[in-house]
CSV table of C-alpha atoms in Angstrom, one decimal:
chain,number,residue,atom,x,y,z
A,1,UNK,CA,90.1,72.8,131.8
A,2,UNK,CA,91.0,71.1,128.5
A,3,UNK,CA,94.3,72.2,127.2
A,4,UNK,CA,94.0,74.2,124.0
A,5,UNK,CA,95.9,72.9,121.0
A,6,UNK,CA,98.3,75.1,119.0
A,7,UNK,CA,96.5,74.3,115.7
A,8,UNK,CA,93.1,75.5,114.7
A,9,UNK,CA,91.3,74.0,111.7
A,10,UNK,CA,88.9,76.5,110.2
A,11,UNK,CA,86.0,75.3,108.1
A,12,UNK,CA,83.8,78.1,106.5
A,13,UNK,CA,80.4,76.8,105.4
A,14,UNK,CA,77.5,78.3,103.6
A,15,UNK,CA,74.5,76.0,102.9
A,16,UNK,CA,76.5,72.8,103.2
A,17,UNK,CA,73.9,70.6,104.8
A,18,UNK,CA,74.6,67.8,102.3
A,19,UNK,CA,78.4,67.9,102.7
A,20,UNK,CA,79.5,69.1,106.1
A,21,UNK,CA,78.4,66.0,108.0
A,22,UNK,CA,80.7,63.8,105.9
A,23,UNK,CA,83.6,66.2,106.4
A,24,UNK,CA,83.2,66.2,110.2
A,25,UNK,CA,82.7,62.5,110.2
A,26,UNK,CA,86.0,62.1,108.5
A,27,UNK,CA,87.6,64.6,110.9
A,28,UNK,CA,86.5,62.3,113.8
A,29,UNK,CA,87.5,59.1,112.0
A,30,UNK,CA,91.0,60.3,111.5
A,31,UNK,CA,91.2,61.7,115.0
A,32,UNK,CA,92.1,65.2,113.9
A,33,UNK,CA,90.9,66.5,117.2
A,34,UNK,CA,93.9,64.9,118.8
A,35,UNK,CA,96.1,67.5,117.2
A,36,UNK,CA,93.8,70.4,116.5
A,37,UNK,CA,90.7,72.3,117.6
A,38,UNK,CA,88.0,72.6,115.0
A,39,UNK,CA,85.8,75.6,114.3
A,40,UNK,CA,83.1,75.8,111.7
A,41,UNK,CA,82.2,79.3,110.5
A,42,UNK,CA,78.5,79.1,109.5
A,43,UNK,CA,77.9,82.0,107.1
A,44,UNK,CA,74.2,82.5,107.8
A,45,UNK,CA,73.2,79.2,106.1
A,46,UNK,CA,69.6,78.9,105.1
A,47,UNK,CA,69.5,75.1,105.2
A,48,UNK,CA,70.3,72.6,107.9
A,49,UNK,CA,74.0,73.3,108.1
A,50,UNK,CA,73.9,74.4,111.7
A,51,UNK,CA,71.8,71.5,112.8
A,52,UNK,CA,74.3,69.0,111.2
A,53,UNK,CA,77.3,70.7,112.8
A,54,UNK,CA,75.7,70.6,116.3
A,55,UNK,CA,75.8,66.8,116.1
A,56,UNK,CA,79.6,66.9,116.3
A,57,UNK,CA,82.0,67.9,119.0
A,58,UNK,CA,83.3,71.0,117.3
A,59,UNK,CA,82.9,74.7,117.9
A,60,UNK,CA,80.7,76.8,115.6
A,61,UNK,CA,80.6,80.5,115.0
A,62,UNK,CA,77.5,81.8,113.2
A,63,UNK,CA,77.2,84.9,111.1
A,64,UNK,CA,73.8,86.4,111.6
A,65,UNK,CA,73.8,87.6,108.0
A,66,UNK,CA,75.7,86.5,105.0
A,67,UNK,CA,79.2,87.9,105.2
A,68,UNK,CA,80.9,86.0,102.3
A,69,UNK,CA,83.7,83.5,102.1
A,70,UNK,CA,86.6,85.9,102.7
A,71,UNK,CA,85.0,87.7,105.7
A,72,UNK,CA,84.1,84.4,107.3
A,73,UNK,CA,87.7,83.4,107.1
A,74,UNK,CA,88.8,86.7,108.5
A,75,UNK,CA,86.4,86.2,111.5
A,76,UNK,CA,88.2,82.9,112.0
A,77,UNK,CA,91.6,84.5,111.9
A,78,UNK,CA,90.6,87.0,114.5
A,79,UNK,CA,89.2,84.3,116.7
A,80,UNK,CA,92.5,82.4,116.4
A,81,UNK,CA,94.4,85.5,117.4
A,82,UNK,CA,92.2,86.1,120.4
A,83,UNK,CA,92.5,82.5,121.6
A,84,UNK,CA,96.2,82.3,121.1
A,85,UNK,CA,96.6,79.7,118.4
A,86,UNK,CA,99.9,79.4,116.7
A,87,UNK,CA,98.8,77.8,113.4
A,88,UNK,CA,95.6,77.6,111.2
A,89,UNK,CA,94.6,75.2,108.6
A,90,UNK,CA,91.7,76.3,106.5
A,91,UNK,CA,89.6,73.9,104.5
A,92,UNK,CA,86.2,74.0,102.7
A,93,UNK,CA,83.1,72.3,104.1
A,94,UNK,CA,82.0,70.8,100.8
A,95,UNK,CA,84.2,67.7,100.9
A,96,UNK,CA,86.6,68.6,98.2
A,97,UNK,CA,89.5,69.0,100.6
A,98,UNK,CA,90.5,65.6,102.0
A,99,UNK,CA,91.0,65.5,105.7
A,100,UNK,CA,94.2,63.4,105.2
A,101,UNK,CA,96.0,66.6,104.1
A,102,UNK,CA,95.8,68.1,107.6
A,103,UNK,CA,98.7,66.3,109.3
A,104,UNK,CA,101.0,66.9,106.2
A,105,UNK,CA,100.2,70.6,106.2
A,106,UNK,CA,100.7,70.9,110.0
A,107,UNK,CA,104.1,69.1,109.8
A,108,UNK,CA,105.2,71.5,107.1
A,109,UNK,CA,104.2,74.5,109.1
A,110,UNK,CA,106.2,73.3,112.1
A,111,UNK,CA,109.5,72.8,110.3
A,112,UNK,CA,112.2,74.3,112.4
A,113,UNK,CA,114.4,75.4,109.5
A,114,UNK,CA,112.9,78.0,107.1
A,115,UNK,CA,109.4,77.4,108.4
A,116,UNK,CA,106.8,78.8,105.9
A,117,UNK,CA,104.2,81.4,106.7
A,118,UNK,CA,101.8,79.9,104.2
A,119,UNK,CA,101.5,76.3,102.9
A,120,UNK,CA,99.4,76.0,99.8
A,121,UNK,CA,97.9,72.5,99.2
A,122,UNK,CA,98.1,72.0,95.5
A,123,UNK,CA,95.9,70.0,93.1
A,124,UNK,CA,98.5,70.2,90.3
A,125,UNK,CA,101.9,69.0,91.6
A,126,UNK,CA,103.6,65.7,91.2
A,127,UNK,CA,102.1,63.6,94.0
A,128,UNK,CA,98.7,65.3,93.9
A,129,UNK,CA,95.7,63.2,93.1
A,130,UNK,CA,94.1,63.7,89.7
A,131,UNK,CA,91.5,66.5,89.8
A,132,UNK,CA,89.0,67.2,87.0
A,133,UNK,CA,89.0,70.8,85.8
A,134,UNK,CA,86.7,72.4,83.2
A,135,UNK,CA,88.3,74.4,80.4
A,136,UNK,CA,87.3,77.8,81.8
A,137,UNK,CA,88.9,77.1,85.2
A,138,UNK,CA,92.0,75.6,83.5
A,139,UNK,CA,92.4,78.8,81.5
A,140,UNK,CA,92.0,80.8,84.7
A,141,UNK,CA,94.7,78.8,86.5
A,142,UNK,CA,97.1,79.2,83.6
A,143,UNK,CA,96.4,83.0,83.6
A,144,UNK,CA,96.9,83.4,87.4
A,145,UNK,CA,100.1,81.3,87.3
A,146,UNK,CA,101.5,83.6,84.6
A,147,UNK,CA,100.6,86.7,86.6
A,148,UNK,CA,102.1,85.4,89.8
A,149,UNK,CA,105.4,84.6,88.0
A,150,UNK,CA,105.4,87.9,86.2
A,151,UNK,CA,104.6,90.0,89.3
A,152,UNK,CA,106.2,88.1,92.1
A,153,UNK,CA,108.8,85.9,90.3
A,154,UNK,CA,107.4,82.6,91.7
A,155,UNK,CA,105.9,79.6,90.0
A,156,UNK,CA,102.8,78.6,92.0
A,157,UNK,CA,101.1,75.4,90.6
A,158,UNK,CA,97.7,76.0,92.3
A,159,UNK,CA,97.1,79.7,92.8
A,160,UNK,CA,93.4,79.3,93.8
A,161,UNK,CA,93.6,76.5,96.4
A,162,UNK,CA,91.4,77.1,99.4
A,163,UNK,CA,93.2,74.4,101.4
A,164,UNK,CA,96.0,76.3,103.2
A,165,UNK,CA,98.1,76.3,106.3
A,166,UNK,CA,99.0,79.6,108.0
A,167,UNK,CA,101.5,80.6,110.6
A,168,UNK,CA,100.5,83.1,113.3
A,169,UNK,CA,102.5,85.8,111.4
A,170,UNK,CA,100.4,85.2,108.3
A,171,UNK,CA,96.9,85.0,109.9
A,172,UNK,CA,97.6,88.0,112.1
A,173,UNK,CA,98.3,90.0,109.0
A,174,UNK,CA,95.2,88.7,107.3
A,175,UNK,CA,93.1,89.5,110.3
A,176,UNK,CA,93.7,93.2,110.0
A,177,UNK,CA,91.2,95.4,108.2
A,178,UNK,CA,92.1,95.9,104.5
A,179,UNK,CA,94.6,93.1,104.4
A,180,UNK,CA,92.3,90.3,103.1
A,181,UNK,CA,89.8,90.1,100.2
A,182,UNK,CA,86.3,89.8,101.7
A,183,UNK,CA,84.9,87.9,98.7
A,184,UNK,CA,87.4,85.9,96.7
A,185,UNK,CA,90.8,85.6,98.4
A,186,UNK,CA,92.7,83.6,95.7
A,187,UNK,CA,95.6,84.5,93.5
A,188,UNK,CA,95.4,88.1,94.6
A,189,UNK,CA,96.3,87.2,98.2
A,190,UNK,CA,99.1,84.9,97.0
A,191,UNK,CA,100.6,87.8,95.1
A,192,UNK,CA,100.2,90.1,98.1
A,193,UNK,CA,102.0,87.8,100.5
A,194,UNK,CA,104.8,87.0,98.2
A,195,UNK,CA,105.5,90.7,97.5
A,196,UNK,CA,105.4,91.5,101.2
A,197,UNK,CA,108.1,88.8,101.8
A,198,UNK,CA,106.0,86.2,103.5
A,199,UNK,CA,107.4,82.7,103.0
A,200,UNK,CA,105.0,80.7,100.8
A,201,UNK,CA,105.4,77.1,99.8
A,202,UNK,CA,103.3,74.3,98.2
A,203,UNK,CA,102.8,70.6,98.9
A,204,UNK,CA,100.8,68.1,96.8
A,205,UNK,CA,97.3,67.4,98.1
A,206,UNK,CA,94.5,64.9,97.9
A,207,UNK,CA,91.3,66.6,96.7
A,208,UNK,CA,88.0,65.4,95.3
A,209,UNK,CA,85.3,66.9,93.0
A,210,UNK,CA,82.3,68.3,94.9
A,211,UNK,CA,79.6,65.7,95.2
A,212,UNK,CA,76.6,67.7,96.3
A,213,UNK,CA,75.4,71.4,95.9
A,214,UNK,CA,77.1,74.2,94.1
A,215,UNK,CA,80.3,76.0,94.7
A,216,UNK,CA,81.0,79.8,94.9
A,217,UNK,CA,82.0,80.0,91.2
A,218,UNK,CA,78.9,79.1,89.3
A,219,UNK,CA,77.0,80.7,86.4
A,220,UNK,CA,77.4,84.4,86.1
A,221,UNK,CA,79.5,84.4,89.4
A,222,UNK,CA,82.4,83.0,87.4
A,223,UNK,CA,82.5,86.0,85.1
A,224,UNK,CA,82.1,88.4,88.1
A,225,UNK,CA,85.0,86.6,89.9
A,226,UNK,CA,87.3,87.0,86.9
A,227,UNK,CA,86.4,90.7,86.5
A,228,UNK,CA,87.0,91.3,90.2
A,229,UNK,CA,90.4,89.7,90.0
A,230,UNK,CA,91.4,92.0,87.1
A,231,UNK,CA,90.9,94.9,89.4
A,232,UNK,CA,92.0,93.3,92.7
A,233,UNK,CA,95.5,92.3,91.5
A,234,UNK,CA,96.5,95.8,90.5
A,235,UNK,CA,94.9,97.1,93.8
A,236,UNK,CA,97.0,94.5,95.7
A,237,UNK,CA,100.2,95.7,94.0
A,238,UNK,CA,99.4,99.3,94.9
A,239,UNK,CA,98.6,98.4,98.6
A,240,UNK,CA,101.9,96.5,98.9
A,241,UNK,CA,103.8,99.6,97.7
A,242,UNK,CA,102.2,101.7,100.3
A,243,UNK,CA,102.8,99.1,102.9
A,244,UNK,CA,106.5,98.9,102.1
A,245,UNK,CA,106.8,102.7,102.4
A,246,UNK,CA,105.5,102.4,106.0
A,247,UNK,CA,107.9,99.6,106.9
A,248,UNK,CA,108.4,95.8,106.6
A,249,UNK,CA,105.7,93.3,107.1
A,250,UNK,CA,105.5,91.9,110.6
């Protein structure tokens, strides 16, 4: 039997027929499968996403109905726990997250001294590639940075990055019911994990603008996302207080 790696790369995908093939081609070109197993979480795509993924030597989990970005990730966390993985790196299937970041995130996760639980790959640090941002998103980033610093006392340059590395301690916590946002796990989850005492760090990243299709935050969904965050962040603070009364995070 093939020896399972300690690292699992999770790629949630919803209607990414035009992008996922290029992502998996780059995974193969950079020989990422020498250091990680790859799983695509196909969130009931209505296009040819599944057909494209089947052309590549990766594993695919398919939701029979649309579950959402956060729930798809949580399915991946539970899969990783069941299979005994030690680390996860999660990246989007739209091509924005350059595959070249994976070895750097993995190396940071494996540091023997003060190893982090969560590695955030940032678009906005010294050493990051230039990333275009529209004014509305720029304002949201500034607002979330302010809230994280106010609530958790930490400066986080990119509070909404989807490219992250997780230790087993972190994804085991995320995998439990009620510990992870099923729709938009962004700054709210960063605040939660900082308040619970998980070790969170950032590294500069190489990222690109989406070339094809539309992302999660488009049209009216952007307004809904911001409204949801206004309620989710206070809810996270309340949950953390309850959690601390029960005992320290694992």
